[in-house]
Amino acid sequence: MVLERLGKALYGALQKLARAPHLDEETVRELVRDLQRALLQADVNVQLVLDLTKRLEERLRKEVPPPGMSRREHAVKIVYEELSGLLGKPSSFELKGEGPTVVLLVGLQGSGKTTSVAKLAYHFRKRGFRVGIVCADTFRAGAYEQLSQLGQKAGVEVWGDPTAKDSVELARRGVEELRKKCDLILVDSAGRHKEERGLMEEMKRMVEELKPDEVMLVVDGTLGQQARDQAEAFRKVAPLGSILVTKLEGTAKGGGALSAVAATGAPIKFIGTGEHLEDLEPFSPP
C-alpha cells in the first residue's frame, strides 16, 4: 500500500537524520533529496513538495533549538511539523454527548460513498454505538436496495422510502425517525458531480434543512492530485467537517490525494483500504 511505502521512506529519512554525526549543509541537502523522492513517488504535487522543502531548508538553517534540545532533535521536530502540515494531522471523530450525532456524507458518483457509509456504520456499531442509516438518494435506481443489503451486513437499521421524490424531505424524515433510536445517524446523499448545479444546490438545501453535526466528503483516492479540485468544489457549497479517502489499497496516488485534500483545510478522519466492511481505518499520517 502506498501509504505504508511512503511512511517507511519518510521514517528512513528521519532515521538517517537522527543518526547523522553532524547537522551540516550536506546532511540537510541529503535529507531534502530523500524527502522529495519519497513524496514525489507517492504522487504528491511537485509545487507542494518544492514549497515544503524550501521551508524546511530555511527553518533548518535559521531556527535555534530551545534550551535542552539538540540541533538534531530540533531538526527532526521541524521535519515532523512540516510533513504534518502537508499530509494532515491526526483528527479523531467524536460523537456528541447528548442526542444523536448526525453526519451527512457527500461525494462524487463512483467515489465509494455508499460502501463507506456501511463501513462507518459497522465501525461504530462494533464499538458499542447504536447506528442508523438514512438513504436520501432519490437519484440512483436501486440505491435503497443496495444500502439495505449493506446495512444488513453491518448489523444496523437502514431507513428509506424508494417512492420518495424530494431527497431533502426524505433526509429530514429519516433523521426524525431514527433520532430516538440511535447514537449516530449517517445520511447517505446522492452521488453528484461538481458541474451538476442542481444536485449541488440540493446538497446545500439538505445541509440547511438537517443542520448536521458534520458534513463528511468521500473522496476517491485513485484521483491523486485531482482530489483537491473536487474537495474545493464541495467546500464552496457545504461546510466540510471532515474527509474520508477511499480506495487507497490499490493506488500509487495516495500521497497525492491526501496532500491535495489536506491543502483544503478539512481534516482527513478515515481512509478506506479494501472492499470489506472492516476495511476502514482512522487516518494517521505516515
C-alpha positions as a Python dict, from the first residue, in 0.01 Angstrom:
ca = {
    (1, 'M'): (0, 0, 0),
    (2, 'V'): (132, 342, -100),
    (3, 'L'): (89, 494, 247),
    (4, 'E'): (298, 220, 404),
    (5, 'R'): (573, 274, 146),
    (6, 'L'): (559, 649, 199),
    (7, 'G'): (566, 606, 575),
    (8, 'K'): (870, 378, 556),
    (9, 'A'): (1052, 617, 323),
    (10, 'L'): (983, 918, 546),
    (11, 'Y'): (1080, 722, 856),
    (12, 'G'): (1403, 616, 686),
    (13, 'A'): (1489, 977, 605),
    (14, 'L'): (1427, 1081, 966),
    (15, 'Q'): (1632, 790, 1099),
    (16, 'K'): (1921, 890, 875),
    (17, 'L'): (1894, 1244, 1011),
    (18, 'A'): (1883, 1122, 1370),
    (19, 'R'): (2197, 911, 1318),
    (20, 'A'): (2397, 1180, 1139),
    (21, 'P'): (2709, 1277, 1340),
    (22, 'H'): (2673, 1644, 1238),
    (23, 'L'): (2385, 1855, 1109),
    (24, 'D'): (2578, 2026, 832),
    (25, 'E'): (2481, 2153, 485),
    (26, 'E'): (2540, 1815, 322),
    (27, 'T'): (2316, 1640, 578),
    (28, 'V'): (2038, 1892, 512),
    (29, 'R'): (2072, 1853, 134),
    (30, 'E'): (2060, 1474, 162),
    (31, 'L'): (1753, 1492, 387),
    (32, 'V'): (1575, 1720, 140),
    (33, 'R'): (1658, 1487, -152),
    (34, 'D'): (1526, 1184, 39),
    (35, 'L'): (1202, 1362, 131),
    (36, 'Q'): (1149, 1492, -223),
    (37, 'R'): (1199, 1145, -369),
    (38, 'A'): (957, 981, -124),
    (39, 'L'): (683, 1242, -170),
    (40, 'L'): (707, 1260, -550),
    (41, 'Q'): (691, 881, -577),
    (42, 'A'): (365, 897, -379),
    (43, 'D'): (222, 1142, -638),
    (44, 'V'): (236, 1448, -413),
    (45, 'N'): (210, 1766, -621),
    (46, 'V'): (552, 1891, -737),
    (47, 'Q'): (489, 2250, -627),
    (48, 'L'): (375, 2136, -283),
    (49, 'V'): (694, 1932, -249),
    (50, 'L'): (914, 2222, -358),
    (51, 'D'): (738, 2462, -120),
    (52, 'L'): (776, 2215, 166),
    (53, 'T'): (1146, 2154, 109),
    (54, 'K'): (1215, 2526, 71),
    (55, 'R'): (1051, 2594, 408),
    (56, 'L'): (1242, 2303, 559),
    (57, 'E'): (1578, 2429, 438),
    (58, 'E'): (1508, 2780, 566),
    (59, 'R'): (1394, 2661, 908),
    (60, 'L'): (1679, 2413, 948),
    (61, 'R'): (1933, 2686, 873),
    (62, 'K'): (1778, 2971, 1070),
    (63, 'E'): (1598, 2832, 1375),
    (64, 'V'): (1781, 2799, 1704),
    (65, 'P'): (1690, 2496, 1918),
    (66, 'P'): (1521, 2575, 2252),
    (67, 'P'): (1718, 2512, 2573),
    (68, 'G'): (1769, 2141, 2643),
    (69, 'M'): (1712, 2032, 2281),
    (70, 'S'): (1996, 1939, 2046),
    (71, 'R'): (2012, 2067, 1687),
    (72, 'R'): (1944, 1716, 1563),
    (73, 'E'): (1634, 1674, 1782),
    (74, 'H'): (1511, 2017, 1678),
    (75, 'A'): (1562, 1926, 1311),
    (76, 'V'): (1352, 1610, 1350),
    (77, 'K'): (1078, 1821, 1514),
    (78, 'I'): (1084, 2070, 1224),
    (79, 'V'): (1055, 1792, 966),
    (80, 'Y'): (762, 1636, 1152),
    (81, 'E'): (581, 1971, 1174),
    (82, 'E'): (621, 2041, 803),
    (83, 'L'): (514, 1692, 697),
    (84, 'S'): (209, 1715, 925),
    (85, 'G'): (115, 2041, 754),
    (86, 'L'): (141, 1874, 413),
    (87, 'L'): (-29, 1540, 479),
    (88, 'G'): (-266, 1650, 753),
    (89, 'K'): (-263, 1592, 1127),
    (90, 'P'): (-446, 1313, 1310),
    (91, 'S'): (-806, 1419, 1375),
    (92, 'S'): (-1037, 1189, 1567),
    (93, 'F'): (-1411, 1155, 1513),
    (94, 'E'): (-1607, 1218, 1832),
    (95, 'L'): (-1977, 1162, 1893),
    (96, 'K'): (-2151, 1435, 2089),
    (97, 'G'): (-2273, 1353, 2437),
    (98, 'E'): (-2643, 1444, 2418),
    (99, 'G'): (-2874, 1325, 2142),
    (100, 'P'): (-2766, 1154, 1822),
    (101, 'T'): (-2473, 1276, 1615),
    (102, 'V'): (-2593, 1336, 1258),
    (103, 'V'): (-2338, 1302, 978),
    (104, 'L'): (-2422, 1384, 616),
    (105, 'L'): (-2199, 1205, 366),
    (106, 'V'): (-2145, 1365, 25),
    (107, 'G'): (-1925, 1284, -272),
    (108, 'L'): (-1895, 1228, -644),
    (109, 'Q'): (-2064, 940, -821),
    (110, 'G'): (-1839, 636, -804),
    (111, 'S'): (-1635, 760, -510),
    (112, 'G'): (-1735, 465, -292),
    (113, 'K'): (-1961, 676, -72),
    (114, 'T'): (-2242, 427, -12),
    (115, 'T'): (-1999, 148, 75),
    (116, 'S'): (-1819, 392, 305),
    (117, 'V'): (-2146, 468, 484),
    (118, 'A'): (-2184, 98, 562),
    (119, 'K'): (-1819, 75, 671),
    (120, 'L'): (-1864, 368, 910),
    (121, 'A'): (-2182, 212, 1047),
    (122, 'Y'): (-2002, -117, 1105),
    (123, 'H'): (-1701, 60, 1261),
    (124, 'F'): (-1911, 238, 1522),
    (125, 'R'): (-2154, -48, 1588),
    (126, 'K'): (-1857, -269, 1672),
    (127, 'R'): (-1759, -7, 1928),
    (128, 'G'): (-2092, -30, 2105),
    (129, 'F'): (-2284, 260, 1948),
    (130, 'R'): (-2639, 242, 1816),
    (131, 'V'): (-2610, 336, 1449),
    (132, 'G'): (-2875, 408, 1189),
    (133, 'I'): (-2852, 493, 820),
    (134, 'V'): (-3082, 719, 619),
    (135, 'C'): (-3093, 660, 243),
    (136, 'A'): (-3153, 1007, 98),
    (137, 'D'): (-3061, 916, -260),
    (138, 'T'): (-3364, 959, -486),
    (139, 'F'): (-3147, 993, -797),
    (140, 'R'): (-2990, 650, -844),
    (141, 'A'): (-3208, 348, -918),
    (142, 'G'): (-3168, 74, -660),
    (143, 'A'): (-2994, 299, -408),
    (144, 'Y'): (-3220, 198, -119),
    (145, 'E'): (-3194, -172, -201),
    (146, 'Q'): (-2813, -158, -214),
    (147, 'L'): (-2790, 32, 112),
    (148, 'S'): (-3038, -203, 281),
    (149, 'Q'): (-2823, -503, 189),
    (150, 'L'): (-2508, -331, 316),
    (151, 'G'): (-2685, -222, 632),
    (152, 'Q'): (-2797, -578, 698),
    (153, 'K'): (-2435, -697, 668),
    (154, 'A'): (-2324, -419, 902),
    (155, 'G'): (-2599, -506, 1150),
    (156, 'V'): (-2765, -162, 1152),
    (157, 'E'): (-3108, -23, 1066),
    (158, 'V'): (-3150, 147, 729),
    (159, 'W'): (-3439, 388, 679),
    (160, 'G'): (-3561, 494, 338),
    (161, 'D'): (-3855, 536, 101),
    (162, 'P'): (-3792, 419, -258),
    (163, 'T'): (-4103, 606, -378),
    (164, 'A'): (-3994, 948, -248),
    (165, 'K'): (-3901, 1224, -494),
    (166, 'D'): (-3775, 1501, -263),
    (167, 'S'): (-3440, 1397, -119),
    (168, 'V'): (-3422, 1685, 129),
    (169, 'E'): (-3760, 1600, 281),
    (170, 'L'): (-3667, 1231, 273),
    (171, 'A'): (-3348, 1301, 470),
    (172, 'R'): (-3539, 1510, 725),
    (173, 'R'): (-3798, 1237, 778),
    (174, 'G'): (-3532, 972, 812),
    (175, 'V'): (-3336, 1162, 1075),
    (176, 'E'): (-3654, 1224, 1276),
    (177, 'E'): (-3748, 856, 1251),
    (178, 'L'): (-3410, 739, 1384),
    (179, 'R'): (-3344, 1019, 1630),
    (180, 'K'): (-3467, 838, 1942),
    (181, 'K'): (-3312, 504, 1848),
    (182, 'C'): (-2954, 596, 1762),
    (183, 'D'): (-2634, 749, 1892),
    (184, 'L'): (-2511, 806, 1535),
    (185, 'I'): (-2719, 874, 1224),
    (186, 'L'): (-2542, 852, 887),
    (187, 'V'): (-2722, 1019, 596),
    (188, 'D'): (-2624, 886, 253),
    (189, 'S'): (-2693, 1152, -10),
    (190, 'A'): (-2693, 1108, -387),
    (191, 'G'): (-2356, 1097, -559),
    (192, 'R'): (-2309, 1410, -760),
    (193, 'H'): (-2071, 1589, -995),
    (194, 'K'): (-1922, 1928, -917),
    (195, 'E'): (-2056, 2057, -1250),
    (196, 'E'): (-2416, 1949, -1179),
    (197, 'R'): (-2564, 2265, -1034),
    (198, 'G'): (-2899, 2111, -949),
    (199, 'L'): (-2752, 1834, -737),
    (200, 'M'): (-2501, 2067, -571),
    (201, 'E'): (-2784, 2306, -485),
    (202, 'E'): (-2984, 2014, -347),
    (203, 'M'): (-2691, 1926, -122),
    (204, 'K'): (-2679, 2284, 1),
    (205, 'R'): (-3051, 2272, 87),
    (206, 'M'): (-3002, 1939, 264),
    (207, 'V'): (-2731, 2089, 484),
    (208, 'E'): (-2955, 2387, 567),
    (209, 'E'): (-3252, 2161, 650),
    (210, 'L'): (-3071, 1894, 852),
    (211, 'K'): (-2808, 2113, 1018),
    (212, 'P'): (-2590, 1801, 1056),
    (213, 'D'): (-2321, 1787, 1321),
    (214, 'E'): (-2075, 1711, 1043),
    (215, 'V'): (-2060, 1702, 664),
    (216, 'M'): (-1815, 1432, 555),
    (217, 'L'): (-1682, 1435, 199),
    (218, 'V'): (-1594, 1096, 49),
    (219, 'V'): (-1304, 1124, -198),
    (220, 'D'): (-1175, 860, -439),
    (221, 'G'): (-807, 809, -355),
    (222, 'T'): (-726, 698, -711),
    (223, 'L'): (-786, 1057, -829),
    (224, 'G'): (-449, 1156, -686),
    (225, 'Q'): (-383, 1528, -711),
    (226, 'Q'): (-720, 1590, -880),
    (227, 'A'): (-884, 1527, -543),
    (228, 'R'): (-810, 1886, -447),
    (229, 'D'): (-1040, 2031, -715),
    (230, 'Q'): (-1317, 1800, -601),
    (231, 'A'): (-1278, 1891, -235),
    (232, 'E'): (-1265, 2262, -315),
    (233, 'A'): (-1585, 2240, -523),
    (234, 'F'): (-1776, 2075, -240),
    (235, 'R'): (-1634, 2313, 19),
    (236, 'K'): (-1779, 2609, -171),
    (237, 'V'): (-2127, 2461, -130),
    (238, 'A'): (-2115, 2299, 215),
    (239, 'P'): (-1908, 2342, 532),
    (240, 'L'): (-1691, 2031, 515),
    (241, 'G'): (-1617, 1899, 862),
    (242, 'S'): (-1405, 1603, 757),
    (243, 'I'): (-1296, 1384, 469),
    (244, 'L'): (-1289, 1009, 409),
    (245, 'V'): (-1049, 892, 136),
    (246, 'T'): (-1140, 562, -32),
    (247, 'K'): (-961, 303, -248),
    (248, 'L'): (-614, 361, -108),
    (249, 'E'): (-528, -9, -114),
    (250, 'G'): (-455, -29, -486),
    (251, 'T'): (-323, 307, -599),
    (252, 'A'): (16, 473, -622),
    (253, 'K'): (-156, 811, -599),
    (254, 'G'): (-248, 802, -231),
    (255, 'G'): (1, 1067, -129),
    (256, 'G'): (-133, 1299, -396),
    (257, 'A'): (-491, 1255, -280),
    (258, 'L'): (-402, 1303, 87),
    (259, 'S'): (-188, 1611, 33),
    (260, 'A'): (-437, 1767, -209),
    (261, 'V'): (-725, 1717, 31),
    (262, 'A'): (-523, 1832, 332),
    (263, 'A'): (-450, 2153, 142),
    (264, 'T'): (-822, 2243, 163),
    (265, 'G'): (-802, 2259, 543),
    (266, 'A'): (-1064, 1990, 610),
    (267, 'P'): (-919, 1709, 825),
    (268, 'I'): (-900, 1356, 690),
    (269, 'K'): (-1057, 1133, 955),
    (270, 'F'): (-1090, 795, 784),
    (271, 'I'): (-936, 603, 495),
    (272, 'G'): (-1080, 306, 308),
    (273, 'T'): (-830, 27, 247),
    (274, 'G'): (-1032, -252, 85),
    (275, 'E'): (-1372, -380, -22),
    (276, 'H'): (-1484, -541, 305),
    (277, 'L'): (-1681, -368, 581),
    (278, 'E'): (-1387, -386, 820),
    (279, 'D'): (-1152, -220, 569),
    (280, 'L'): (-1180, 126, 723),
    (281, 'E'): (-920, 293, 942),
    (282, 'P'): (-899, 619, 1136),
    (283, 'F'): (-646, 829, 946),
    (284, 'S'): (-297, 852, 1087),
    (285, 'P'): (-50, 1044, 866),
    (286, 'P'): (259, 848, 754),
}
